[in-house]
Each structure stands twice: as C-alpha cells, then as structure tokens.
Short mmCIF file of C-alpha atoms in Angstrom, two decimals:
data_model
loop_
_atom_site.label_atom_id
_atom_site.label_comp_id
_atom_site.label_asym_id
_atom_site.label_seq_id
_atom_site.Cartn_x
_atom_site.Cartn_y
_atom_site.Cartn_z
CA UNK A 243 -0.04 0.02 0.00
CA UNK A 244 2.91 2.34 0.82
CA UNK A 245 4.55 2.00 -2.63
CA UNK A 246 1.11 2.68 -4.26
CA UNK A 247 0.21 5.61 -2.46
CA UNK A 248 3.55 7.05 -2.81
CA UNK A 249 3.31 6.66 -6.46
CA UNK A 250 -0.16 8.24 -6.35
CA UNK A 251 1.11 11.40 -4.56
CA UNK A 252 4.35 11.75 -6.42
CA UNK A 253 3.31 14.01 -9.31
CA UNK A 254 0.75 15.63 -7.20
CA UNK A 255 0.59 19.51 -6.71
CA UNK A 256 -1.40 21.62 -4.25
CA UNK A 257 -2.94 25.03 -4.64
CA UNK A 258 -1.17 28.16 -3.61
CA UNK A 259 -2.60 29.65 -0.56
CA UNK A 260 -3.24 33.06 -2.23
CA UNK A 261 -5.26 31.27 -5.11
CA UNK A 262 -7.28 29.31 -2.46
CA UNK A 263 -8.08 32.55 -0.64
CA UNK A 264 -8.88 34.31 -3.76
CA UNK A 265 -11.35 31.82 -4.61
CA UNK A 266 -13.18 32.08 -1.46
CA UNK A 267 -13.21 35.87 -1.59
CA UNK A 268 -14.64 35.73 -5.17
CA UNK A 269 -17.29 33.20 -4.13
CA UNK A 270 -18.41 35.55 -1.46
CA UNK A 271 -18.71 38.57 -3.89
CA UNK A 272 -16.18 40.62 -1.87
CA UNK A 273 -14.36 43.50 -3.33
CA UNK A 274 -11.46 42.27 -5.55
CA UNK A 275 -8.96 45.15 -4.64
CA UNK A 276 -9.01 43.96 -1.17
CA UNK A 277 -6.59 41.09 -2.28
CA UNK A 278 -3.95 43.65 -2.97
CA UNK A 279 -3.68 44.37 0.84
CA UNK A 280 -2.99 40.79 1.76
CA UNK A 281 0.54 39.14 2.47
CA UNK A 282 0.94 35.40 3.07
CA UNK A 283 4.21 33.68 4.14
CA UNK A 284 5.24 30.04 4.64
CA UNK A 285 4.52 26.93 2.63
CA UNK A 286 3.32 23.33 3.08
CA UNK A 287 4.40 20.97 4.55
CA UNK A 288 4.53 21.99 8.10
CA UNK A 289 2.79 19.46 9.98
CA UNK A 290 2.69 15.65 9.08
CA UNK A 291 0.03 15.32 6.43
CA UNK A 292 -0.52 14.40 2.84
CA UNK A 293 -3.20 17.17 2.55
CA UNK A 294 -2.27 20.84 2.23
CA UNK A 295 -3.48 21.59 5.60
CA UNK A 296 -1.15 24.73 5.90
CA UNK A 297 -2.90 26.09 2.90
CA UNK A 298 -6.33 25.48 4.37
CA UNK A 299 -5.41 27.06 7.67
CA UNK A 300 -3.64 30.29 5.91
CA UNK A 301 -6.60 30.58 3.36
CA UNK A 302 -9.49 30.31 5.72
CA UNK A 303 -7.95 32.24 8.60
CA UNK A 304 -6.61 34.86 6.27
CA UNK A 305 -10.12 35.30 4.54
CA UNK A 306 -11.70 36.04 8.01
CA UNK A 307 -9.05 38.64 8.68
CA UNK A 308 -9.36 40.31 5.10
CA UNK A 309 -13.21 40.37 5.65
CA UNK A 310 -12.51 42.22 8.74
CA UNK A 311 -10.15 44.85 6.95
CA UNK A 312 -13.00 45.06 4.27
CA UNK A 313 -15.33 46.17 7.03
CA UNK A 314 -12.81 48.67 8.49
CA UNK A 315 -12.52 50.09 4.95
CA UNK A 316 -16.18 50.58 4.90
CA UNK A 317 -16.34 52.25 8.08
CA UNK A 318 -13.36 54.54 7.63
CA UNK A 319 -12.57 54.64 3.79
CA UNK A 320 -9.26 53.22 4.54
CA UNK A 321 -7.67 49.89 3.84
CA UNK A 322 -5.02 48.36 6.08
CA UNK A 323 -2.58 45.61 5.49
CA UNK A 324 -3.40 41.99 6.40
CA UNK A 325 -0.75 39.33 6.74
CA UNK A 326 -0.92 35.48 7.96
CA UNK A 327 2.12 33.27 8.47
CA UNK A 328 1.28 29.59 7.78
CA UNK A 329 3.32 28.36 10.84
CA UNK A 330 1.42 30.48 12.99
CA UNK A 331 -2.07 29.66 11.31
CA UNK A 332 -1.37 26.06 11.89
CA UNK A 333 -0.48 26.69 15.55
CA UNK A 334 -3.96 28.31 15.95
CA UNK A 335 -5.51 25.30 14.29
CA UNK A 336 -4.16 23.25 17.41
CA UNK A 337 -5.01 26.01 19.88
CA UNK A 338 -6.89 23.50 22.09
CA UNK A 339 -3.76 21.26 22.14
CA UNK A 340 -1.30 24.04 23.19
CA UNK A 341 -3.68 25.46 26.00
CA UNK A 342 -2.32 25.38 29.31
CA UNK A 343 -3.95 26.11 32.78
CA UNK A 344 -1.95 27.75 35.64
CA UNK A 345 1.18 26.21 34.12
CA UNK A 346 -0.17 22.64 33.77
CA UNK A 347 -2.18 20.74 31.24
CA UNK A 348 -5.73 21.71 30.52
CA UNK A 349 -8.63 19.32 31.34
CA UNK A 350 -8.45 16.02 29.26
CA UNK A 351 -10.36 16.35 26.03
CA UNK A 352 -11.37 12.74 25.07
CA UNK A 353 -13.59 10.40 27.06
CA UNK A 354 -11.99 6.94 27.74
CA UNK A 355 -13.98 4.90 24.96
CA UNK A 356 -13.73 7.54 22.19
CA UNK A 357 -11.75 6.69 19.23
CA UNK A 358 -11.17 4.11 16.60
CA UNK A 359 -12.10 0.40 16.77
CA UNK A 360 -11.79 -2.55 14.17
CA UNK A 361 -15.07 -4.42 13.39
CA UNK A 362 -15.96 -7.91 12.60
CA UNK A 363 -15.89 -7.33 8.88
CA UNK A 364 -12.51 -5.70 8.52
CA UNK A 365 -13.65 -2.26 8.71
CA UNK A 366 -13.43 0.43 11.39
CA UNK A 367 -15.62 2.76 13.03
CA UNK A 368 -14.87 5.94 15.26
CA UNK A 369 -16.97 6.74 18.30
CA UNK A 370 -17.43 10.17 19.58
CA UNK A 371 -18.47 9.65 23.29
CA UNK A 372 -17.37 13.09 24.86
CA UNK A 373 -20.97 13.87 25.94
CA UNK A 374 -22.51 11.45 28.56
CA UNK A 375 -25.72 10.94 26.29
CA UNK A 376 -23.51 9.87 23.39
CA UNK A 377 -21.56 7.59 25.57
CA UNK A 378 -24.30 5.86 27.22
CA UNK A 379 -26.23 5.47 23.91
CA UNK A 380 -23.32 3.63 22.24
CA UNK A 381 -23.03 1.30 25.21
CA UNK A 382 -26.66 0.50 25.12
CA UNK A 383 -26.42 -0.45 21.54
CA UNK A 384 -23.21 -2.60 22.18
CA UNK A 385 -24.59 -4.13 25.59
CA UNK A 386 -21.12 -3.74 27.02
CA UNK A 387 -19.28 -2.13 29.98
CA UNK A 388 -17.71 1.16 29.75
CA UNK A 389 -14.32 -0.10 28.97
CA UNK A 390 -12.14 0.00 25.79
CA UNK A 391 -11.54 -3.67 25.78
CA UNK A 392 -15.33 -4.47 26.31
CA UNK A 393 -16.30 -2.09 23.45
CA UNK A 394 -13.50 -3.61 21.05
CA UNK A 395 -14.84 -7.12 21.71
CA UNK A 396 -18.55 -6.07 21.31
CA UNK A 397 -17.73 -4.21 17.87
CA UNK A 398 -15.82 -7.47 16.66
CA UNK A 399 -19.48 -8.78 16.25
CA UNK A 400 -20.56 -5.93 13.85
CA UNK A 401 -19.98 -4.83 10.20
CA UNK A 402 -18.70 -1.26 10.45
CA UNK A 403 -21.56 0.26 8.32
CA UNK A 404 -24.28 -1.58 10.01
CA UNK A 405 -22.94 -0.27 13.38
CA UNK A 406 -22.88 3.29 12.06
CA UNK A 407 -26.54 3.09 10.64
CA UNK A 408 -28.08 1.66 13.85
CA UNK A 409 -26.17 4.08 16.02
CA UNK A 410 -26.92 7.11 13.87
CA UNK A 411 -30.54 6.19 13.78
CA UNK A 412 -30.42 6.22 17.56
CA UNK A 413 -29.03 9.77 17.47
CA UNK A 414 -25.45 8.73 18.35
CA UNK A 415 -22.32 10.22 16.71
CA UNK A 416 -20.27 7.42 15.06
CA UNK A 417 -18.85 7.08 11.64
CA UNK A 418 -17.56 4.06 9.79
CA UNK A 419 -14.37 4.47 7.66
CA UNK A 420 -14.63 4.89 3.90
CA UNK A 421 -12.10 5.17 1.23
CA UNK A 422 -12.50 8.12 -0.97
CA UNK A 423 -13.82 5.89 -3.72
CA UNK A 424 -16.61 4.47 -1.63
CA UNK A 425 -17.60 8.02 -0.16
CA UNK A 426 -17.87 9.48 -3.77
CA UNK A 427 -20.42 6.59 -4.57
CA UNK A 428 -22.35 7.66 -1.36
CA UNK A 429 -25.60 9.70 -2.03
CA UNK A 430 -24.46 12.33 0.58
CA UNK A 431 -21.11 12.84 -1.22
CA UNK A 432 -23.16 13.25 -4.66
CA UNK A 433 -25.31 15.99 -3.04
CA UNK A 434 -22.50 17.86 -1.90
CA UNK A 435 -20.68 17.74 -5.17
CA UNK A 436 -19.96 21.15 -6.48
CA UNK A 437 -21.12 23.22 -3.26
CA UNK A 438 -18.60 25.81 -2.29
CA UNK A 439 -17.38 25.54 1.32
CA UNK A 440 -19.40 28.71 2.08
CA UNK A 441 -22.98 29.50 0.97
CA UNK A 442 -24.34 33.19 1.47
CA UNK A 443 -27.92 33.67 0.49
CA UNK A 444 -30.28 36.55 1.18
CA UNK A 445 -33.37 35.27 3.06
CA UNK A 446 -35.52 38.27 3.73
CA UNK A 447 -35.82 41.95 2.73
CA UNK A 448 -34.36 44.73 4.90
CA UNK A 449 -32.93 48.25 4.02
CA UNK A 450 -29.21 48.66 3.65
CA UNK A 451 -27.69 48.82 7.12
CA UNK A 452 -24.07 50.08 6.90
CA UNK A 453 -22.11 49.64 10.05
CA UNK A 454 -21.72 53.30 11.81
CA UNK A 455 -18.70 55.12 10.23
CA UNK A 456 -15.79 56.22 12.14
CA UNK A 457 -14.63 59.79 12.58
CA UNK A 458 -11.40 61.11 11.05
CA UNK A 459 -8.33 59.02 11.98
CA UNK A 460 -7.01 61.11 14.71
CA UNK A 461 -10.37 61.07 16.57
CA UNK A 462 -10.92 57.37 16.32
CA UNK A 463 -11.20 55.53 19.77
CA UNK A 464 -8.17 53.78 20.33
CA UNK A 465 -9.94 50.42 20.91
CA UNK A 466 -11.89 50.76 17.73
CA UNK A 467 -11.94 47.68 15.67
CA UNK A 468 -13.75 46.59 12.38
CA UNK A 469 -16.58 44.87 14.32
CA UNK A 470 -16.79 47.44 17.21
CA UNK A 471 -20.53 47.64 17.90
CA UNK A 472 -21.55 44.47 16.14
CA UNK A 473 -23.57 42.11 18.32
CA UNK A 474 -23.19 38.42 17.95
CA UNK A 475 -25.36 35.75 19.58
CA UNK A 476 -23.16 32.54 19.70
CA UNK A 477 -25.16 29.20 20.13
CA UNK A 478 -22.01 27.05 19.54
CA UNK A 479 -20.09 24.23 21.33
CA UNK A 480 -16.84 22.08 20.81
CA UNK A 481 -14.63 23.72 18.40
CA UNK A 482 -15.89 24.97 14.92
CA UNK A 483 -18.72 27.34 15.81
CA UNK A 484 -16.85 28.67 19.14
CA UNK A 485 -13.84 29.41 16.96
CA UNK A 486 -16.18 31.63 14.82
CA UNK A 487 -17.28 33.60 17.73
CA UNK A 488 -13.78 33.79 19.01
CA UNK A 489 -12.67 35.18 15.69
CA UNK A 490 -15.42 37.68 15.56
CA UNK A 491 -14.60 38.78 19.24
CA UNK A 492 -10.90 39.42 18.20
CA UNK A 493 -12.16 41.84 15.64
CA UNK A 494 -14.18 43.74 18.26
CA UNK A 495 -17.58 42.24 18.19
CA UNK A 496 -19.69 41.96 21.49
CA UNK A 497 -20.11 38.20 21.39
CA UNK A 498 -22.64 36.66 23.86
CA UNK A 499 -22.35 32.89 24.38
CA UNK A 500 -25.69 31.26 25.12
CA UNK A 501 -25.63 27.90 26.58
CA UNK A 502 -28.21 26.08 29.18
CA UNK A 503 -27.41 24.50 32.41
CA UNK A 504 -28.62 21.13 31.26
CA UNK A 505 -26.36 21.04 28.27
CA UNK A 506 -22.99 19.20 28.45
CA UNK A 507 -19.79 20.91 27.51
CA UNK A 508 -16.17 20.13 27.13
CA UNK A 509 -14.27 22.09 29.94
CA UNK A 510 -10.96 22.54 27.88
CA UNK A 511 -12.70 23.87 24.85
CA UNK A 512 -14.87 26.26 26.99
CA UNK A 513 -11.52 27.70 28.33
CA UNK A 514 -9.84 27.94 24.99
CA UNK A 515 -12.78 29.28 22.82
CA UNK A 516 -14.27 31.52 25.36
CA UNK A 517 -11.64 34.33 24.96
CA UNK A 518 -13.27 37.65 24.17
CA UNK A 519 -16.87 36.39 24.84
CA UNK A 520 -19.44 37.03 27.51
CA UNK A 521 -21.58 33.95 28.53
CA UNK A 522 -25.04 33.49 29.72
CA UNK A 523 -27.43 30.54 30.18
CA UNK A 524 -31.03 30.43 28.71
CA UNK A 525 -33.09 27.31 28.64
CA UNK A 526 -35.32 27.71 25.51
CA UNK A 527 -37.85 25.35 26.61
CA UNK A 528 -38.84 27.86 29.40
CA UNK A 529 -41.30 30.49 28.07
CA UNK A 530 -39.45 33.33 29.93
CA UNK A 531 -36.08 32.51 28.62
CA UNK A 532 -37.55 32.35 25.23
CA UNK A 533 -38.86 35.82 25.47
CA UNK A 534 -35.48 36.84 26.76
CA UNK A 535 -33.94 35.34 23.74
CA UNK A 536 -36.24 37.25 21.35
CA UNK A 537 -35.29 40.34 23.11
CA UNK A 538 -31.82 39.61 22.31
CA UNK A 539 -32.63 38.88 18.67
CA UNK A 540 -34.01 42.21 18.32
CA UNK A 541 -30.57 43.77 19.30
CA UNK A 542 -28.41 41.42 17.45
CA UNK A 543 -26.54 41.75 14.17
CA UNK A 544 -25.34 38.14 13.82
CA UNK A 545 -26.44 34.69 15.19
CA UNK A 546 -24.01 31.74 14.86
CA UNK A 547 -25.41 28.37 15.65
CA UNK A 548 -23.85 24.96 15.58
CA UNK A 549 -26.41 22.45 17.17
CA UNK A 550 -27.92 19.55 15.59
CA UNK A 551 -29.74 20.45 12.26
CA UNK A 552 -33.19 22.00 13.01
CA UNK A 553 -32.59 21.81 16.66
CA UNK A 554 -32.91 25.54 17.21
CA UNK A 555 -35.68 25.91 14.68
CA UNK A 556 -37.82 23.56 16.66
CA UNK A 557 -37.27 25.80 19.77
CA UNK A 558 -38.42 29.02 17.83
CA UNK A 559 -34.89 30.20 17.03
CA UNK A 560 -34.19 29.14 13.43
CA UNK A 561 -33.19 31.55 10.69
CA UNK A 562 -36.59 32.50 9.59
CA UNK A 563 -37.75 33.35 13.00
CA UNK A 564 -34.63 35.41 13.66
CA UNK A 565 -35.19 37.34 10.40
CA UNK A 566 -38.85 38.06 11.36
CA UNK A 567 -37.71 39.20 14.90
CA UNK A 568 -34.88 41.37 13.51
CA UNK A 569 -34.99 42.13 9.70
CA UNK A 570 -31.38 42.53 8.63
CA UNK A 571 -29.84 39.77 10.71
CA UNK A 572 -27.02 37.54 9.63
CA UNK A 573 -27.75 34.06 10.52
CA UNK A 574 -24.74 31.54 10.36
CA UNK A 575 -25.48 28.01 10.47
CA UNK A 576 -22.86 25.14 11.06
CA UNK A 577 -23.72 21.49 10.17
CA UNK A 578 -21.66 18.17 10.02
CA UNK A 579 -22.75 16.94 6.65
CA UNK A 580 -24.41 19.76 4.86
CA UNK A 581 -27.85 21.24 4.54
CA UNK A 582 -28.79 18.96 1.46
CA UNK A 583 -28.79 15.17 0.95
CA UNK A 584 -29.77 12.08 2.93
CA UNK A 585 -27.27 12.94 5.86
CA UNK A 586 -28.39 16.59 6.20
CA UNK A 587 -29.84 15.79 9.67
CA UNK A 588 -27.04 13.50 10.67
CA UNK A 589 -24.92 14.51 13.80
CA UNK A 590 -21.20 14.46 13.44
CA UNK A 591 -17.77 16.05 14.53
CA UNK A 592 -14.46 16.77 12.75
CA UNK A 593 -13.06 13.39 13.53
CA UNK A 594 -16.06 11.50 12.40
CA UNK A 595 -16.35 13.48 9.04
CA UNK A 596 -12.52 12.86 8.50
CA UNK A 597 -13.33 9.09 8.96
CA UNK A 598 -16.55 8.94 7.02
CA UNK A 599 -15.25 10.82 3.98
CA UNK A 600 -12.07 8.99 3.16
CA UNK A 601 -9.56 11.41 4.58
CA UNK A 602 -8.44 9.05 7.46
CA UNK A 603 -8.05 6.33 4.86
CA UNK A 604 -6.07 8.47 2.39
CA UNK A 605 -3.61 9.66 5.08
CA UNK A 606 -3.16 6.00 6.24
CA UNK A 607 -2.32 5.04 2.55
CA UNK A 608 0.19 7.95 2.27
CA UNK A 609 1.82 6.89 5.50
CA UNK A 610 1.83 3.14 4.74
CA UNK A 611 -0.27 2.46 7.78
CA UNK A 612 -2.86 -0.38 8.17
CA UNK A 613 -4.72 1.65 10.62
CA UNK A 614 -6.84 4.86 9.95
CA UNK A 615 -4.60 8.00 10.34
CA UNK A 616 -6.46 11.33 11.42
CA UNK A 617 -5.09 14.74 10.39
CA UNK A 618 -2.52 16.31 12.79
CA UNK A 619 -5.01 18.86 13.67
CA UNK A 620 -8.95 19.21 13.97
CA UNK A 621 -8.43 20.91 10.73
CA UNK A 622 -12.14 20.63 9.42
CA UNK A 623 -13.24 22.32 12.74
CA UNK A 624 -10.93 25.11 12.65
CA UNK A 625 -11.04 25.89 8.97
CA UNK A 626 -14.94 25.56 9.16
CA UNK A 627 -14.72 28.14 12.29
CA UNK A 628 -12.87 30.67 10.31
CA UNK A 629 -15.08 30.28 7.34
CA UNK A 630 -18.17 30.81 9.33
CA UNK A 631 -16.54 34.00 10.63
CA UNK A 632 -15.80 34.98 7.12
CA UNK A 633 -19.11 34.29 5.97
CA UNK A 634 -20.64 36.39 8.90
CA UNK A 635 -18.39 39.31 7.87
CA UNK A 636 -19.14 39.10 4.19
CA UNK A 637 -22.86 39.00 4.86
CA UNK A 638 -22.39 42.14 6.88
CA UNK A 639 -20.33 43.87 4.26
CA UNK A 640 -23.16 43.03 1.56
CA UNK A 641 -25.88 43.77 4.05
CA UNK A 642 -24.45 47.47 4.38
CA UNK A 643 -24.80 47.91 0.45
CA UNK A 644 -27.72 45.67 -0.64
CA UNK A 645 -29.77 45.33 2.69
CA UNK A 646 -31.61 42.00 3.42
CA UNK A 647 -31.49 39.32 5.94
CA UNK A 648 -28.63 36.77 5.23
CA UNK A 649 -28.22 33.09 5.78
CA UNK A 650 -24.69 31.66 5.74
CA UNK A 651 -23.98 28.00 5.74
CA UNK A 652 -20.95 25.91 6.29
CA UNK A 653 -20.59 22.16 6.95
CA UNK A 654 -17.68 20.25 7.96
CA UNK A 655 -18.24 17.82 5.06
CA UNK A 656 -18.17 20.69 2.59
CA UNK A 657 -14.80 22.04 4.14
CA UNK A 658 -13.37 18.48 3.82
CA UNK A 659 -14.33 18.60 0.18
CA UNK A 660 -12.60 22.05 -0.16
CA UNK A 661 -9.61 20.55 1.65
CA UNK A 662 -9.31 17.84 -1.01
CA UNK A 663 -9.66 20.30 -3.68
CA UNK A 664 -6.43 22.07 -2.53
CA UNK A 665 -4.44 19.22 -3.52
CA UNK A 666 -2.04 16.77 -1.86
CA UNK A 667 1.55 17.10 -0.56
CA UNK A 668 4.13 14.52 -1.65
CA UNK A 669 5.94 13.24 1.35
CA UNK A 670 4.13 15.52 3.73
CA UNK A 671 3.50 12.78 6.19
CA UNK A 672 7.18 12.42 6.73
CA UNK A 673 7.54 15.97 8.29
CA UNK A 674 8.21 15.95 12.20
CA UNK A 675 5.24 16.75 14.20
CA UNK A 676 5.48 19.97 16.36
CA UNK A 677 5.89 20.10 20.11
CA UNK A 678 4.49 22.97 22.17
CA UNK A 679 8.18 24.26 22.81
CA UNK A 680 8.71 24.64 19.02
CA UNK A 681 5.76 27.18 18.99
CA UNK A 682 6.40 28.94 22.33
CA UNK A 683 7.01 32.30 20.38
CA UNK A 684 3.47 32.05 19.25
CA UNK A 685 2.06 32.01 22.78
CA UNK A 686 0.88 34.51 25.25
CA UNK A 687 -0.13 34.31 28.85
CA UNK A 688 -3.50 35.79 29.96
CA UNK A 689 -5.65 35.92 33.19
CA UNK A 690 -9.05 34.22 33.03
CA UNK A 691 -11.95 32.95 35.01
CA UNK A 692 -10.05 29.72 35.11
CA UNK A 693 -6.66 30.88 36.18
CA UNK A 694 -3.65 31.87 34.21
CA UNK A 695 -3.84 30.70 30.66
CA UNK A 696 -1.18 29.90 28.05
CA UNK A 697 -2.88 30.48 24.69
CA UNK A 698 -2.02 30.81 21.21
CA UNK A 699 -2.21 34.33 19.74
CA UNK A 700 -4.29 35.27 16.77
CA UNK A 701 -2.37 34.30 13.52
CA UNK A 702 -3.58 37.32 11.38
CA UNK A 703 -1.99 40.58 11.79
CA UNK A 704 -3.68 43.63 10.95
CA UNK A 705 -1.58 46.98 10.57
CA UNK A 706 -4.24 49.31 12.11
CA UNK A 707 -6.38 47.27 14.22
CA UNK A 708 -4.44 44.30 15.84
CA UNK A 709 -6.90 41.43 16.52
CA UNK A 710 -6.98 40.82 20.33
CA UNK A 711 -9.47 39.62 22.94
CA UNK A 712 -10.37 42.33 25.57
CA UNK A 713 -12.29 39.94 27.89
CA UNK A 714 -11.11 36.68 29.34
CA UNK A 715 -12.53 33.37 28.97
CA UNK A 716 -15.04 32.71 31.95
CA UNK A 717 -17.17 29.72 33.54
CA UNK A 718 -20.35 29.13 31.47
CA UNK A 719 -23.16 31.37 32.75
CA UNK A 720 -21.09 34.18 34.19
CA UNK A 721 -22.97 36.99 32.49
CA UNK A 722 -26.71 38.27 32.28
CA UNK A 723 -28.42 37.54 28.99
CA UNK A 724 -28.25 41.23 27.81
CA UNK A 725 -26.26 43.51 25.37
CA UNK A 726 -23.62 45.96 26.46
CA UNK A 727 -24.15 49.52 25.08
CA UNK A 728 -22.94 50.06 21.66
CA UNK A 729 -19.56 51.89 22.01
CA UNK A 730 -18.99 55.27 20.53
CA UNK A 731 -16.96 55.44 17.16
#
C-alpha cells in the first residue's frame, strides 16, 4: 500500500494559498481590490499530512481577517494591510492542544472509550463519546461495559457500516471508515458535489444597514476595531462554531455565548474558545427564557449556531424566526454533513467526518499504515470556524450595501471537500510533528476566570487594528443575558 500511495502522490501539486483565498473571496462577492492588501508567508508541509492543511489554515484564517479589513474600509474609507504566516495559522489550528492552565495541562479532551475500533468485517468505526448521552447510547447498543476492551470485543461482532447506521438512527455520533472511492459513491457525497465551502444567501428583505462610520483617523477611539458595536449571539459548542465566535470577538464584536445548564460541555474547549466572549444561560424550553432570547434577537446583528440540524428551529430560534424578529440579521449555521442530501440531519464532529469521507483512509495510505490515520489537527473544525466568521463578515459587508437578512451555511463535510480540492503534498506525512516548545514564540499568557492561561495568539496581523481579546475566558453562565451599550466610534 505504501508504494502505491507514494506513486499516487509523487506527481501531485497543491494550490497556492493566495489562489485558495482568492477563490473564497470571489465566491463571497467581496471587493477584488482587497486582495492587494494581503501578504501570506510560509509553505506546506509544516505538520505531518499528505493534505495541504497549511494552505487550508492560512486561506481560511486569512479570509476572515481580510473580511474584517474590508469592514474597516467601509467604516473609515481606508484599507489596512493584513498578513498571515502559515506556521502561526497552523499553531492556531491546534489552539486547544497548546492550551495550558496555571502552567499545567488543560482538562482531558477525550472520553475514555472515544476513538477508533476494528469491526468484525475488517472495517473500522470511530466513536465520539465525549458527551454522556452519546457515551451511554453507544454502550446501550453494544450491551457492554464502559471499557475500551469491552467495546472492542463487542464491535468484533458488527459490520462497520451496520453499526454506523444503527447508532446514527439512535441519534449517536459514529462514523464508519470509507475510502474516497466509497465516499464518492455515497448519496451524501453526490449531494454535496459542486457546493462551495461557504454559501451566503439572502433570506429576507431589509433596508441597507451600513455599520456606523468612524470619525477621522486622529479622533478614532484607540480600541475601535472593524466589528466594534456589532452584536453576536453565539449558540455553539466544541470547536468549529466557538472558533467563529472567538474570531469575531478578536475583531471587536460583542459576542454573547448562550448555553443552558442542562447541556453538556467540554471544559478545555470552553476555556480555549471562550476568549473575548461574555457567557449567559437560557433554557429555550422555558417561556420566560424564550422571551428573553427574542429580546436579544431584536438587538443582534449576527447569530452563529452549531447545534444539530433544525434543533434551534424547533425551539423557535431558526433563521426564519430570527429574520422576522430582526430584519437585517445575519444568521450563520454550522452542520456536520451539509444542508442537503440524505445525511443533512445527521450529527457529527470533525474526527467523524474525516473518517466517513475518506480522509483518514487517504492519510493511512500515504503513510503506509494499516490503521486509519487522522489529520494532525482538527483541521475541518478550525477551517470551518474561520470560514463561518468569514461568511458572517462578508454578509455584513453585503448587508451594508444591499440590505436584506442573510443566511450563511458551512458544513464540516463541505470544508473537507474543499480541503481535498487544494491538492496533496508529496512526502508530507514524513515531516516531524511539532511540540509546544517549538511554537513558544506564538503563545501568550492571559488571566481568566479559570486561572492563568497559556494560549496561542491570533495568527492574522492587521496593521491598524490588531486582533485581540479584551475579555477573558469565564465559566459558562457568568453574565446576564443582555447586550452591552454600543460603543462610540
């Protein structure tokens, strides 16, 4: 397998990061002259992968930063320069891996039975059991103890795709490994074929709504940034959606994370992705809390949601309801497998989408491994997060000129499809992995509601409005469900 895979990659080429970013920019109908203000440095491979993951990191993160610069230009009449280094972008793509709390490790990320298992038919399945109800549901189907050896023994009696089907039908998050060839024959892959990684569509009428202009340069508030005064409701968990909110906060938005006391979370990810956000709790099954949410909608500019497909819509908080409550809203929606096709309602996470769509199989073939091989970062999650933020800012840019309410959609599977389109990197898997000590120059120390944090600085550098987080990460529910006063220009 190794010889064949090496031959298959030997003549492959991957897209230049600037070309990848320009394509995203063009698809979002953003101003072409912005691209002249962008500088990208570095080249793949930097981390061990046969995919152009550095290109994906630099292009997605760079697109979000350039969109912030475009909003700044709308508000001031001036462009600023934007630069992104690939090594730094990839470090930020592993921000949860490099997080340290009070000088020690962050809370454990993975539940003990999560991961890959061989099945009785020679196939593999990946289990995601970090939430208790997902763990308990898988164990109920397998009729086994909460133990890796017991799970392995139970799965030896299953065919991989049969278990995936039964578990998915029960609302669990499981993926059978597929080769690319098998995935491309799947109806879901065929439904996504040709879709861009980000879709932006007008879903309602509203008058043009430019963001407030800033006064002449000498009078601009020193804390003013491209998204100053923009209000974002953040209904997300885990990595992709929270990274989008963290990115919008880095460019000055008032980001209000909305959770509920009964919903599970992953502590290390709450800490890492909570930078720059306020955090409140609302139970949308409660009539009073639902009324509070609708008051928040009235004052919001952007909603970012990453719950199961139609989950918020069933609670009266979908895009149509938001646009009725607040004409001119930008509603940004994340899904695992896309908004079309037979798997449009299927739950999933980055690691599962990598498995289901052939990425793990291709990485294994490139490395000559008999076992599925994941990407060296949660690349789909992080790229999706920056593309969600990019889509949100592109829609705000268009709203200022065209008016309207907007729906932005990004899925992990579409981003996986985009990653493939960037090409492959011969011998990329042979590059040594990086340890935290090798990225120490990209880290900073910050106080938080959890103690002293060591975190990755934002990788995009904007010459006039440096991205940064003015608020520390805090425990969930630390704030009231209300907006801050909009700051003066």
